[in-house]
CSV table of C-alpha atoms and ligand atoms in Angstrom, one decimal:
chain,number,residue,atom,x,y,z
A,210,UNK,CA,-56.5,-14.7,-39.7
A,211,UNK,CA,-57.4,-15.0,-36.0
A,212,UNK,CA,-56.7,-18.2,-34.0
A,213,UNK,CA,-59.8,-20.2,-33.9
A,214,UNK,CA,-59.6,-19.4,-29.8
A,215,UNK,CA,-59.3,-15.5,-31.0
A,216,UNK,CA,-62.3,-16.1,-32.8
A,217,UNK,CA,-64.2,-18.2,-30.1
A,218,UNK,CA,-63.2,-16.4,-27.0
A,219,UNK,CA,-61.3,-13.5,-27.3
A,220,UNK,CA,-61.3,-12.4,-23.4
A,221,UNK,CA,-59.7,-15.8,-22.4
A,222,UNK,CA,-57.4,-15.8,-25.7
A,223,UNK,CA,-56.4,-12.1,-24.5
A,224,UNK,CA,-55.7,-13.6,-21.5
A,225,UNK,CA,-53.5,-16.1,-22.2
A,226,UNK,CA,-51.5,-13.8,-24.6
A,227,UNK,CA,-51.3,-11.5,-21.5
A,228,UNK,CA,-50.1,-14.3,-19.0
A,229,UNK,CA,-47.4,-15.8,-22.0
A,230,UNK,CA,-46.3,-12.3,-22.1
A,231,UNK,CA,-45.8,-11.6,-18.7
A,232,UNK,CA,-43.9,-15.4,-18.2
A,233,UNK,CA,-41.3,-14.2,-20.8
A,234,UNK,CA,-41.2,-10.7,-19.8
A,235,UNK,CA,-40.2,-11.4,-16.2
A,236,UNK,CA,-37.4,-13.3,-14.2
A,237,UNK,CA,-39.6,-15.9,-12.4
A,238,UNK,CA,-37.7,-17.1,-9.0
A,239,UNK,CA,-40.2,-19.3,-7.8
A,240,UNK,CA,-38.2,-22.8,-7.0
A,241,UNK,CA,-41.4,-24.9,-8.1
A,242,UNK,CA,-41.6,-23.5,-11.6
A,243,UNK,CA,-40.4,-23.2,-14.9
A,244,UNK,CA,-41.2,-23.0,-18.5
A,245,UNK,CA,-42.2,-26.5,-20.8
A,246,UNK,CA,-40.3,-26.7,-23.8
A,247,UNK,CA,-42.6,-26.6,-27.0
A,248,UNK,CA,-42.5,-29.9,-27.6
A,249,UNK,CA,-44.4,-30.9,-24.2
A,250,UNK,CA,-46.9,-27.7,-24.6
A,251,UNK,CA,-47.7,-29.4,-28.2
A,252,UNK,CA,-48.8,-32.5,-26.1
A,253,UNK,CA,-50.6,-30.7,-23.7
A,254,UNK,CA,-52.9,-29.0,-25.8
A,255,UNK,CA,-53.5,-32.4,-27.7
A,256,UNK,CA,-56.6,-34.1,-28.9
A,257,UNK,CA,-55.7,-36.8,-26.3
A,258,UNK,CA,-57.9,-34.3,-23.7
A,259,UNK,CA,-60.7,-36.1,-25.7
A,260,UNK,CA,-60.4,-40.0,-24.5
A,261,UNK,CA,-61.5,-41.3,-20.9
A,262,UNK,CA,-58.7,-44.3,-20.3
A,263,UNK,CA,-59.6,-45.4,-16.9
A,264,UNK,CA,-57.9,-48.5,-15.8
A,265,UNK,CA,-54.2,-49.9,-17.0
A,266,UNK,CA,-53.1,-51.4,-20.2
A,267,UNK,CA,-55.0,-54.5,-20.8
A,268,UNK,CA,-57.9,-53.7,-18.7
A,269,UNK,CA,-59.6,-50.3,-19.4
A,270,UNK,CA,-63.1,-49.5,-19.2
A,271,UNK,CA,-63.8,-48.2,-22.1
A,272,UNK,CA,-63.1,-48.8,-25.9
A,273,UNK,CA,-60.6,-47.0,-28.1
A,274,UNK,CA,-57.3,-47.5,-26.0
A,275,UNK,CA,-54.8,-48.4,-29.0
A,276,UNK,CA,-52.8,-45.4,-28.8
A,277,UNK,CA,-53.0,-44.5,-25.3
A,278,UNK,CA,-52.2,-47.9,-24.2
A,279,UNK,CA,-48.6,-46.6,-26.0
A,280,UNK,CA,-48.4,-43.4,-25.0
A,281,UNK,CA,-48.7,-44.5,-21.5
A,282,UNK,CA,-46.6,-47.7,-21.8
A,283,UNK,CA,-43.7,-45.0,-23.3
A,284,UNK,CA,-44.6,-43.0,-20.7
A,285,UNK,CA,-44.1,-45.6,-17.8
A,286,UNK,CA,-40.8,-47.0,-19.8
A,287,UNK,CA,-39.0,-44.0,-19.9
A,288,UNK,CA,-40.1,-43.2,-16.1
A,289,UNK,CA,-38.0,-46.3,-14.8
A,290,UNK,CA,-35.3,-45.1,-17.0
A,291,UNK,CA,-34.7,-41.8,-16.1
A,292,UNK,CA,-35.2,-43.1,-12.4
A,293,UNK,CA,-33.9,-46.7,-12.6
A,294,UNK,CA,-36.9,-47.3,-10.9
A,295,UNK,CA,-38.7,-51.5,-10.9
A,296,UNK,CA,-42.5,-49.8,-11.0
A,297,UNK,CA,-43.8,-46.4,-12.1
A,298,UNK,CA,-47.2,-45.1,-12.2
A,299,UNK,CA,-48.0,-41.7,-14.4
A,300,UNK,CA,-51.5,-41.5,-13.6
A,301,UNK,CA,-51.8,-39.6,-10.3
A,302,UNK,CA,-53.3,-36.0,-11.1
A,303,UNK,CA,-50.6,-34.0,-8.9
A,304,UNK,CA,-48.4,-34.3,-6.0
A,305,UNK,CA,-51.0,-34.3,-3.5
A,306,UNK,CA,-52.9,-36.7,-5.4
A,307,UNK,CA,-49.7,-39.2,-5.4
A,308,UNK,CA,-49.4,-38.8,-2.2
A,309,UNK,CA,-52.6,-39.3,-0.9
A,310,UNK,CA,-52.8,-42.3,-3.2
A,311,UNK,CA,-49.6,-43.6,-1.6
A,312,UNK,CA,-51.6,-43.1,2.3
A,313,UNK,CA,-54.4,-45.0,0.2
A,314,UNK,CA,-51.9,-48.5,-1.1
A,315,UNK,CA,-50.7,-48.8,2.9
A,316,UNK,CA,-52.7,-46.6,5.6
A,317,UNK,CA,-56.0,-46.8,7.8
A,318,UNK,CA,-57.1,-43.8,8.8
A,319,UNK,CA,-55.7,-43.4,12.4
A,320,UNK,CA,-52.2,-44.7,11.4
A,321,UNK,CA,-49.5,-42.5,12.9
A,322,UNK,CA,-47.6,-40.8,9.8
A,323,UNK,CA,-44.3,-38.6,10.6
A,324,UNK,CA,-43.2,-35.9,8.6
A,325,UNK,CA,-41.8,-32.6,8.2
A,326,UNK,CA,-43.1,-29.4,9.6
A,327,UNK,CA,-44.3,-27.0,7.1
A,328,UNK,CA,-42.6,-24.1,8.0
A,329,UNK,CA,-39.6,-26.3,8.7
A,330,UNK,CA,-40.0,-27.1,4.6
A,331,UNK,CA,-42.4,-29.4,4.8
A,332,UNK,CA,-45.7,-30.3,2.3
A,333,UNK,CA,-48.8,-29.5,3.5
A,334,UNK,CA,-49.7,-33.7,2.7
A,335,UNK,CA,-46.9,-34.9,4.7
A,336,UNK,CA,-49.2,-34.0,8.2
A,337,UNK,CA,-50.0,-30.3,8.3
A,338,UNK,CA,-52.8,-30.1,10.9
A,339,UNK,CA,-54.8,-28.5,8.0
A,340,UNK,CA,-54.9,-30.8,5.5
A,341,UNK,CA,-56.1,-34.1,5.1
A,342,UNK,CA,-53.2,-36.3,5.8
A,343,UNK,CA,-53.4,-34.1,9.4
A,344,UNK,CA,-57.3,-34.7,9.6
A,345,UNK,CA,-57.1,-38.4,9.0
A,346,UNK,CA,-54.2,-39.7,10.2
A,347,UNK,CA,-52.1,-39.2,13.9
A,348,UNK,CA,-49.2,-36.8,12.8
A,349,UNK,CA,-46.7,-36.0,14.2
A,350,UNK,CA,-43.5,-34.0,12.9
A,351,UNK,CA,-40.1,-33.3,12.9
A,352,UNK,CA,-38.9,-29.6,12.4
A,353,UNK,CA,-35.4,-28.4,11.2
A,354,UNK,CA,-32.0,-27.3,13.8
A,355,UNK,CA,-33.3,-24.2,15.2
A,356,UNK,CA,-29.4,-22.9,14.8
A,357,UNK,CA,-28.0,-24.6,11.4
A,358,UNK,CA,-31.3,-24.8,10.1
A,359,UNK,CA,-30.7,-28.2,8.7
A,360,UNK,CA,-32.6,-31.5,8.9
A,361,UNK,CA,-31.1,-32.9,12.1
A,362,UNK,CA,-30.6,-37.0,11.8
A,363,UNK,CA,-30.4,-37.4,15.4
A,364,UNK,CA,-33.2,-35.9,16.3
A,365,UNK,CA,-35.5,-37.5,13.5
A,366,UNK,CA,-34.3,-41.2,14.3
A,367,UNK,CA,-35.0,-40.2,18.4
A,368,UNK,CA,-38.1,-39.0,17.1
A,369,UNK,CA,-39.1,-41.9,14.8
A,370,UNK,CA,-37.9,-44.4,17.7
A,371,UNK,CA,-40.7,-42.8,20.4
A,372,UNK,CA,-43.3,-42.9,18.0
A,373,UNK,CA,-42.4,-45.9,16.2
A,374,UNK,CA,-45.0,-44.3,12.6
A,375,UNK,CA,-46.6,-46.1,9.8
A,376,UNK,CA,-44.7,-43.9,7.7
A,377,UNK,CA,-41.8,-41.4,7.4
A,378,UNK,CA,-41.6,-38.9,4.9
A,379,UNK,CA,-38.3,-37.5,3.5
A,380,UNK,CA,-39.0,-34.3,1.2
A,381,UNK,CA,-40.8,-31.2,0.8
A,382,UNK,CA,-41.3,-27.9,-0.1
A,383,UNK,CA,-38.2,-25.5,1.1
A,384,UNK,CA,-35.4,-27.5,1.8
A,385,UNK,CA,-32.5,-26.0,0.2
A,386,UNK,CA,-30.3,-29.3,1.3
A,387,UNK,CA,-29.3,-32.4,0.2
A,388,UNK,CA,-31.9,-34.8,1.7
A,389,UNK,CA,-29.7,-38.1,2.7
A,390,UNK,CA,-32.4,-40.5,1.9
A,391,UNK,CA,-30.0,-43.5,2.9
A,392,UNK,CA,-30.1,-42.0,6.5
A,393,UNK,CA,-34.1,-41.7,6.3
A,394,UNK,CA,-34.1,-45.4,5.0
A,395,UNK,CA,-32.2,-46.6,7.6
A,396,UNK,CA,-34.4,-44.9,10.3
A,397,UNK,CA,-37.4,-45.9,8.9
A,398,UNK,CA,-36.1,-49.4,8.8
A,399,UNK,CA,-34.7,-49.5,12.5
A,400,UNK,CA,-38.0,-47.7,13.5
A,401,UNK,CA,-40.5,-50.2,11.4
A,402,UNK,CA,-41.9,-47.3,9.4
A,403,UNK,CA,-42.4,-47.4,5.8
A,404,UNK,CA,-40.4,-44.5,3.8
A,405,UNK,CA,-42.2,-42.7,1.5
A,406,UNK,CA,-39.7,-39.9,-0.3
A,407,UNK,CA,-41.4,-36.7,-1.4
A,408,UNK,CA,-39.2,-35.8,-4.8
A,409,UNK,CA,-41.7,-33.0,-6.1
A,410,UNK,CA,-39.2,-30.4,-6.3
A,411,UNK,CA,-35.8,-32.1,-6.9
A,412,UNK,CA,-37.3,-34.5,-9.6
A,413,UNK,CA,-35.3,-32.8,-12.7
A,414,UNK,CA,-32.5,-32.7,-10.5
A,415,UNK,CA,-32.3,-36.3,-9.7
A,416,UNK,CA,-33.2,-37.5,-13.3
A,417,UNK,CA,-29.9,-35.3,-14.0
A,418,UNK,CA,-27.5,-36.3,-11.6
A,419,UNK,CA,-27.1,-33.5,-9.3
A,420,UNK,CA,-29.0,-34.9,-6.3
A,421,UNK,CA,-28.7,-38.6,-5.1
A,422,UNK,CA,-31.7,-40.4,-5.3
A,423,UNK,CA,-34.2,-42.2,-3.1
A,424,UNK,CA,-35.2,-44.6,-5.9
A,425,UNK,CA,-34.3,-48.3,-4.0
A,426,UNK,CA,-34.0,-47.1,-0.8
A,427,UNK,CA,-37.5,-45.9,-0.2
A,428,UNK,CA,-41.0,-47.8,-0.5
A,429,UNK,CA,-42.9,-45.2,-2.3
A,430,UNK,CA,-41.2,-42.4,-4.3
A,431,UNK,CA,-43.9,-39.7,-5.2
A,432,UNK,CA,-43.5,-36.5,-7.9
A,433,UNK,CA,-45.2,-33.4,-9.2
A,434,UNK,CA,-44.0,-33.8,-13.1
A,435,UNK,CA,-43.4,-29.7,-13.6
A,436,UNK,CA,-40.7,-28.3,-11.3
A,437,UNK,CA,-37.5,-29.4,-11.9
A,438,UNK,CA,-38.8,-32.3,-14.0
A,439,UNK,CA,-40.4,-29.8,-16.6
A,440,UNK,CA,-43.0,-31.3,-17.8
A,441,UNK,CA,-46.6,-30.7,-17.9
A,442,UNK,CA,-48.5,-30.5,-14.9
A,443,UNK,CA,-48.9,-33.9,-13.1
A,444,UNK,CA,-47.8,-36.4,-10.8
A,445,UNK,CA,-46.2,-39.7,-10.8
A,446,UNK,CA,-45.5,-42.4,-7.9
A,447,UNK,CA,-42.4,-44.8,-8.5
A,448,UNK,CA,-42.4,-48.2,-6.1
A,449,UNK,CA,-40.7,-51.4,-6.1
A,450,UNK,CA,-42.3,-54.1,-7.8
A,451,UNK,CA,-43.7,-55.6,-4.6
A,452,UNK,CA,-45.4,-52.9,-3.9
A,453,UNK,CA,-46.8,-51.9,-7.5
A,454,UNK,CA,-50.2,-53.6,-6.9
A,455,UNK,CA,-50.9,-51.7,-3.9
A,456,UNK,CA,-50.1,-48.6,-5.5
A,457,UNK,CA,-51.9,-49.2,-8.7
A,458,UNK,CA,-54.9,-49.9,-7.5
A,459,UNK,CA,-54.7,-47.1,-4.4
A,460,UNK,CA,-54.4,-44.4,-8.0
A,461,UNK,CA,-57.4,-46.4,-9.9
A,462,UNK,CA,-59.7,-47.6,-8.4
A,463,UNK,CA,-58.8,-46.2,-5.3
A,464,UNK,CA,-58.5,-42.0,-5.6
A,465,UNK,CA,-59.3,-41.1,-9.1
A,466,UNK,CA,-61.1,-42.1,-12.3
A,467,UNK,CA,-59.7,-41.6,-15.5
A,468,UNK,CA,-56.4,-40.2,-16.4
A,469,UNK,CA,-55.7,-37.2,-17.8
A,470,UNK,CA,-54.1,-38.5,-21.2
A,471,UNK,CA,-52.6,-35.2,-22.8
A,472,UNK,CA,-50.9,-34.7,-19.7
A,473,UNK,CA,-49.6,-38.6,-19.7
A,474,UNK,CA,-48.3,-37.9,-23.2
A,475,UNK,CA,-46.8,-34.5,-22.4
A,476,UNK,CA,-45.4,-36.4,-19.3
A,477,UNK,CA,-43.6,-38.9,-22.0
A,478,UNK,CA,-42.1,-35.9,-24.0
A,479,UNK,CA,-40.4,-34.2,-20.9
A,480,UNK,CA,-39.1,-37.3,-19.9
A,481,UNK,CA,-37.8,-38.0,-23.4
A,482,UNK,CA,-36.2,-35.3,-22.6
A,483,UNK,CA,-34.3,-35.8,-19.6
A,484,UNK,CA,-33.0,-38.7,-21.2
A,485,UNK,CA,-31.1,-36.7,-23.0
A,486,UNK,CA,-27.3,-35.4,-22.2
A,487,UNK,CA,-28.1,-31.8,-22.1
A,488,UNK,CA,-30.8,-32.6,-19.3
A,489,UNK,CA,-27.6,-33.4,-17.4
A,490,UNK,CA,-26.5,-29.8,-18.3
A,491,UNK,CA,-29.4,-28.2,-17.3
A,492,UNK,CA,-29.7,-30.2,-14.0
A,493,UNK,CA,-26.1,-29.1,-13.1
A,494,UNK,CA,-26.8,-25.6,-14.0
A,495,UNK,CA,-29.6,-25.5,-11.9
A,496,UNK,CA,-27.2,-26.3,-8.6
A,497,UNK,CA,-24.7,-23.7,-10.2
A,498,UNK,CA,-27.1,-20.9,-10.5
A,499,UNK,CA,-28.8,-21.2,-7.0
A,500,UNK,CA,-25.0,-21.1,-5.5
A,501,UNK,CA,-23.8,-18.1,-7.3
A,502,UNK,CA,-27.4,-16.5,-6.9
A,503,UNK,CA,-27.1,-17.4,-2.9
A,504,UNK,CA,-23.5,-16.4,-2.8
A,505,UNK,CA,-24.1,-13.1,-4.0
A,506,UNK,CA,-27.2,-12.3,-1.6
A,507,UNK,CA,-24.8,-13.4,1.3
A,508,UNK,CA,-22.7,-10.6,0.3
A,509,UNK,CA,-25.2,-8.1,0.4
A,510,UNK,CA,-26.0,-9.4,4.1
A,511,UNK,CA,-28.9,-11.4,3.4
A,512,UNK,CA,-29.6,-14.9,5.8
A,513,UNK,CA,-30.3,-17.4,3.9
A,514,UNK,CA,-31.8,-20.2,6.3
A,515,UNK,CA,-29.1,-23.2,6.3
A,516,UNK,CA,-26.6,-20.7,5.0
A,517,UNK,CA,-27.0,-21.6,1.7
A,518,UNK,CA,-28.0,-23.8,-0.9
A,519,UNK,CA,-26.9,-27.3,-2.3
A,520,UNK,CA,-30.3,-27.3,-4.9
A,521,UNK,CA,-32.7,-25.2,-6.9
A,522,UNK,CA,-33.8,-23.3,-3.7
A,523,UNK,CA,-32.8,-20.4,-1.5
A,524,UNK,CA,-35.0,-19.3,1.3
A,525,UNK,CA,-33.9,-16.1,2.5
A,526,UNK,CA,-35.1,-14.7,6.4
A,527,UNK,CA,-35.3,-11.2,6.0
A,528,UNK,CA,-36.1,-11.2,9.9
A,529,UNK,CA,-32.6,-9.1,9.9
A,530,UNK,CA,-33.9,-6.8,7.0
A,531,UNK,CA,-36.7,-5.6,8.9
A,532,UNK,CA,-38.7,-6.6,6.0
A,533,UNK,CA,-41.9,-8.8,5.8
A,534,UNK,CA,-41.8,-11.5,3.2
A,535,UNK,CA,-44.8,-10.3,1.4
A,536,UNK,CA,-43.7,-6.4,1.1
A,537,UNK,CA,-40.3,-7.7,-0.2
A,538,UNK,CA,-42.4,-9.9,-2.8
A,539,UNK,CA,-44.6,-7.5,-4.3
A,540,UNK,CA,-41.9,-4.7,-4.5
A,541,UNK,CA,-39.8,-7.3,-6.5
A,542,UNK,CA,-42.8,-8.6,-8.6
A,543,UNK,CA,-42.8,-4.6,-9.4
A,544,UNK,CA,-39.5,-4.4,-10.2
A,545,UNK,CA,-39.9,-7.5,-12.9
A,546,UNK,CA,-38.4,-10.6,-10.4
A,547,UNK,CA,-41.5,-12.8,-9.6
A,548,UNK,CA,-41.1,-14.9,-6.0
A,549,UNK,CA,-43.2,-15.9,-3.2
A,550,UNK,CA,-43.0,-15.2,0.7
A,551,UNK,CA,-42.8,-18.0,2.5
A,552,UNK,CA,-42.7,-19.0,6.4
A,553,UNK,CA,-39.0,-19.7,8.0
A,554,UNK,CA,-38.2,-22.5,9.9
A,555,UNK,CA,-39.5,-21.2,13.9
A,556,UNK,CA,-41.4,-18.3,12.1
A,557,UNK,CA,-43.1,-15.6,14.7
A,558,UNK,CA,-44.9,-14.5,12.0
A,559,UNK,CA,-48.1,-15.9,10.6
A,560,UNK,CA,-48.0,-17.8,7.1
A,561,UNK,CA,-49.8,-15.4,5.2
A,562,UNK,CA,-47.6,-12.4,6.1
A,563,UNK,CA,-44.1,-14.4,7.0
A,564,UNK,CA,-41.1,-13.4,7.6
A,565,UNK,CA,-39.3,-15.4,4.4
A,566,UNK,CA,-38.6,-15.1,0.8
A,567,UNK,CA,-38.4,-18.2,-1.4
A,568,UNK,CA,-36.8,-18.1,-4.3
A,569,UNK,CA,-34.7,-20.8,-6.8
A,570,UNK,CA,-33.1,-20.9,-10.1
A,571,UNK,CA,-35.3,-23.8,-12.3
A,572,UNK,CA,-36.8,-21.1,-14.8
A,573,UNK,CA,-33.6,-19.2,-15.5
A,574,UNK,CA,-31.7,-21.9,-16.2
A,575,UNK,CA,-34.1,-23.2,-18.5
A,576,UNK,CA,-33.7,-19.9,-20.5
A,577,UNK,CA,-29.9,-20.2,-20.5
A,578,UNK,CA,-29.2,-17.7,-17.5
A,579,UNK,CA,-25.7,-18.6,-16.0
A,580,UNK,CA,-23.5,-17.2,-12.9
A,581,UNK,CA,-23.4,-13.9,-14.4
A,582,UNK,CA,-27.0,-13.1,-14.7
A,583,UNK,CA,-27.6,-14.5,-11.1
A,584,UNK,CA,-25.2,-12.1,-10.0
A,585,UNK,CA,-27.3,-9.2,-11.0
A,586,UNK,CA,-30.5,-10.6,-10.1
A,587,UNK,CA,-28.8,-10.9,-6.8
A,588,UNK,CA,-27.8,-7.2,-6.9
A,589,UNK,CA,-30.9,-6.1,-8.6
A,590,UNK,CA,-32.9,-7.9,-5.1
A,591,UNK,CA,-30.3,-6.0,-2.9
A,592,UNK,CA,-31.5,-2.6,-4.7
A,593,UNK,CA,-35.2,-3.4,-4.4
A,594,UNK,CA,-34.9,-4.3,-0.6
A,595,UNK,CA,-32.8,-1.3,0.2
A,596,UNK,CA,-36.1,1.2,-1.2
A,597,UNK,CA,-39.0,-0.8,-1.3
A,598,UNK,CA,-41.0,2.0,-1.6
A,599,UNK,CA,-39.3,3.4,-4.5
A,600,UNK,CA,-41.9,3.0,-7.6
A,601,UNK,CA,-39.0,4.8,-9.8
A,602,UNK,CA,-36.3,2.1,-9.1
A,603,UNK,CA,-38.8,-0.4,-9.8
A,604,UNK,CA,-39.5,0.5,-12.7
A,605,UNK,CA,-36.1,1.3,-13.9
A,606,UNK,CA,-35.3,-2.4,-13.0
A,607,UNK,CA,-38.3,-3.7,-14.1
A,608,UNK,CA,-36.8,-2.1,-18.0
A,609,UNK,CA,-33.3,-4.1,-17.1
A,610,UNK,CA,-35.2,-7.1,-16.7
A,611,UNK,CA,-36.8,-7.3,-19.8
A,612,UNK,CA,-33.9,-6.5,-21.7
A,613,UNK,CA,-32.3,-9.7,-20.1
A,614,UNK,CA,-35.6,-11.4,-21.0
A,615,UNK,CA,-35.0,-11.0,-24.3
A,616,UNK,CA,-31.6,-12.2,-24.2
A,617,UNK,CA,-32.9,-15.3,-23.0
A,618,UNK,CA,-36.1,-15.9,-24.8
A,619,UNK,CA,-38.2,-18.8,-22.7
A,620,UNK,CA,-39.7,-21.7,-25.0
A,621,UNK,CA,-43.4,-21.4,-25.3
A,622,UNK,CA,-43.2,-17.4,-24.7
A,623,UNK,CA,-41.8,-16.7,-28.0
A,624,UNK,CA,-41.9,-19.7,-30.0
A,625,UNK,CA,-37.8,-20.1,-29.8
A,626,UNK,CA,-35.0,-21.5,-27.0
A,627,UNK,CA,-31.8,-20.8,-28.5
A,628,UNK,CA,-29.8,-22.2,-25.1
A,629,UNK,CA,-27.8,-25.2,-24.1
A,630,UNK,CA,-29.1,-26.0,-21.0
A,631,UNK,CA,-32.9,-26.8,-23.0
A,632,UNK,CA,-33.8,-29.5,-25.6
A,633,UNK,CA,-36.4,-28.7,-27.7
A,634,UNK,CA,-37.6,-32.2,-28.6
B,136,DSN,N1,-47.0,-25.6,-4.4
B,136,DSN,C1,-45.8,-26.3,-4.4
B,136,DSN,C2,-44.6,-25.5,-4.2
B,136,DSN,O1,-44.7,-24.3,-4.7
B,136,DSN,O2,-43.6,-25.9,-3.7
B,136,DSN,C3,-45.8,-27.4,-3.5
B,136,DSN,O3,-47.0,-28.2,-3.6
């Protein structure tokens, strides 16, 4: 008997089988995703897509709120308890919705905003010249040690002191360090700025104990829900209680309308989740896997920007390799490893065709990969880069890789996650 979206749509049911397929199938590298457990797919896909909320508990706009006022009250409890945070808000749609929300509780358009560089590892909200927060506020930003490749303290506090911003952002998108948000706090404070802490893709991380936290040392904490996190698609902004007015109402009324309530509940599930001690696994695993997976493409002389890694995330320069990011990409994609090119701190290269490879370990880890697998990713990569041309070897590895695949079935790809590193709530 089909599935009633068999029977309604067969080309998009197709398609979804397809796409499932090729998630499990694969070895996905790319740092910002990963694969829901069941449990938080079930919520996704809820009946709770059904109900407009808009507003909080106690004051909604509409009728009908007796279960979503729980779902999101359980929702916002077990945010402050995975984070220890005084003030959570689940609503925001994304990351870039948080964060424009958080610009929204405490910024006039004009306001001077410092953050990080994009191709230093920087979001493209925290100031890029393209995007909003670079249209509507003054940016300026900070860009990583041309030589270590690190965030370099000095030269952010000299920075912070000439400019003397609204706001300093700490976070982003390809920073394979620890971020010492202490040191950002203290800047911010000497320089009169307000610190807003980026946590998008160390989120799971954090809730599991293998990255310090930003969570009462910084005025605004914003989050994507589905990297490290694993949860559903979404966003979430954490804030001390003084400041939980200003950021409610910046999310409703100020930037959105109503919230997206499967994705609230979803959001509950995943975090019921990383309440749990094998979250604390996983998060560990995580850091484990990146360094054996980094370790090993050292050997095979690949230069990884910082040297290494202390996260989810490697971002390799292949400047030495001769090799554009993108042709490096798509011959792995071939060969069955998914990742993404990405610009290099100082890139001569333009961001569509740049000279880096960005890669991380969330995904893997969440199928029950460990050291040993990353090690033959890491040689599998080597292969691929030494031949990119070679459709045979491709394929040959592309075969490898699935057998691992199904070694390590993903949740939601196959219906089953038989590893230690997942809870299936
Ligand atoms: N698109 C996200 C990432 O891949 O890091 C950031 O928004």
């Amino acid at each position: 008997m089909p599935s009633s979206l068999e029977a309604n749509d067969p080309t998009i049911s197709r398609l979804i089988a397809q796409e499932t397929q090729r998630q499990g199938s694969k070895i996905r590298l790319i740092p910002s995703e990963n694969f829901v457990s069941s449990a938080v797919l079930e919520a996704t896909g809820s009946a709770l897509t059904n109900k407009y909320s808009e507003g909080y508990h106690g004051k909604r706009y509409y009728e009908g709120q007796e279960f979503i006022d729980q779902i999101e009250e359980l929702a916002i409890d077990r945010a402050k308890d995975v984070f220890g945070s005084a003030h959570a808000n689940v609503q925001p749609y994304s990351g870039s919705p948080a964060n424009l929300a958080a610009y929204l509780a405490f910024c006039e358009p004009g306001d001077k905003i410092m953050g990080m560089h994009l191709p230093s590892g920087g979001h493209l909200t925290h100031g890029w010249k393209v995007s909003i927060s670079g249209k509507f506020f003054n940016s300026v930003q900070y860009q990583v040690d041309k030589e270590t490749g690190r965030i370099d303290l000095d030269h952010v506090r000299e920075m912070a002191m000439k400019e003397r911003p609204k706001v300093l952002w700490a976070g982003g998108t390809a920073v394979p360090r620890t971020i010492d948000f202490s040191a950002f706090a203290e800047i911010a404070k000497e320089c009169g700025a307000l610190f807003f802490a980026d946590i998008a893709h160390i989120a799971g991380l954090i809730a599991g104990g293998a990255h310090p936290t930003p969570v009462g040392l910084a005025d605004v904490v914003t989050t994507t829900t589905h990297k490290t996190l694993r949860g559903p698609r979404g966003g979430m902004i954490m804030a001390s209680e003084e400041h939980a007015k200003a950021v409610d109402r910046a999310v409703f009324p100020g930037l959105q309308g109503g919230p997206h309530n499967h994705t609230t509940a979803a959001l509950a599930v995943a975090l019921h989740e990383a309440q749990q001690d094998s979250f604390k696994t996983y998060a560990h695993q995580i850091v484990s896997n990146a360094k054996a997976l980094a370790a090993r493409l050292s050997e095979h002389g690949f230069e990884l920007v910082s040297g290494g890694t202390d996260n989810h995330l490697i971002l390799i320069d292949l400047t030495n390799k001769e090799l554009p990011g993108k042709v490096l990409a798509k011959a792995l994609d071939r060969a069955g490893i998914v990742s993404n090119y990405n610009s290099v701190p100082y890139d001569t290269r333009k961001p569509f065709d740049p000279s880096g490879l960005r890669i991380g370990t969330p995904a893997v880890t969440t199928q029950g990969m460990g050291e040993t697998e990353m090690v033959k990713i890491a040689d599998w990569m080597n292969e691929v880069a030494n031949s990119v041309g070679d459709e045979g070897l491709q394929e040959r590895i592309a075969g490898e890789v699935r057998e691992v695949c199904k070694a390590f079935p993903a949740p939601g790809t196959s219906g089953t996650c038989g590893t230690s590193a997942h809870t299936a709530a």
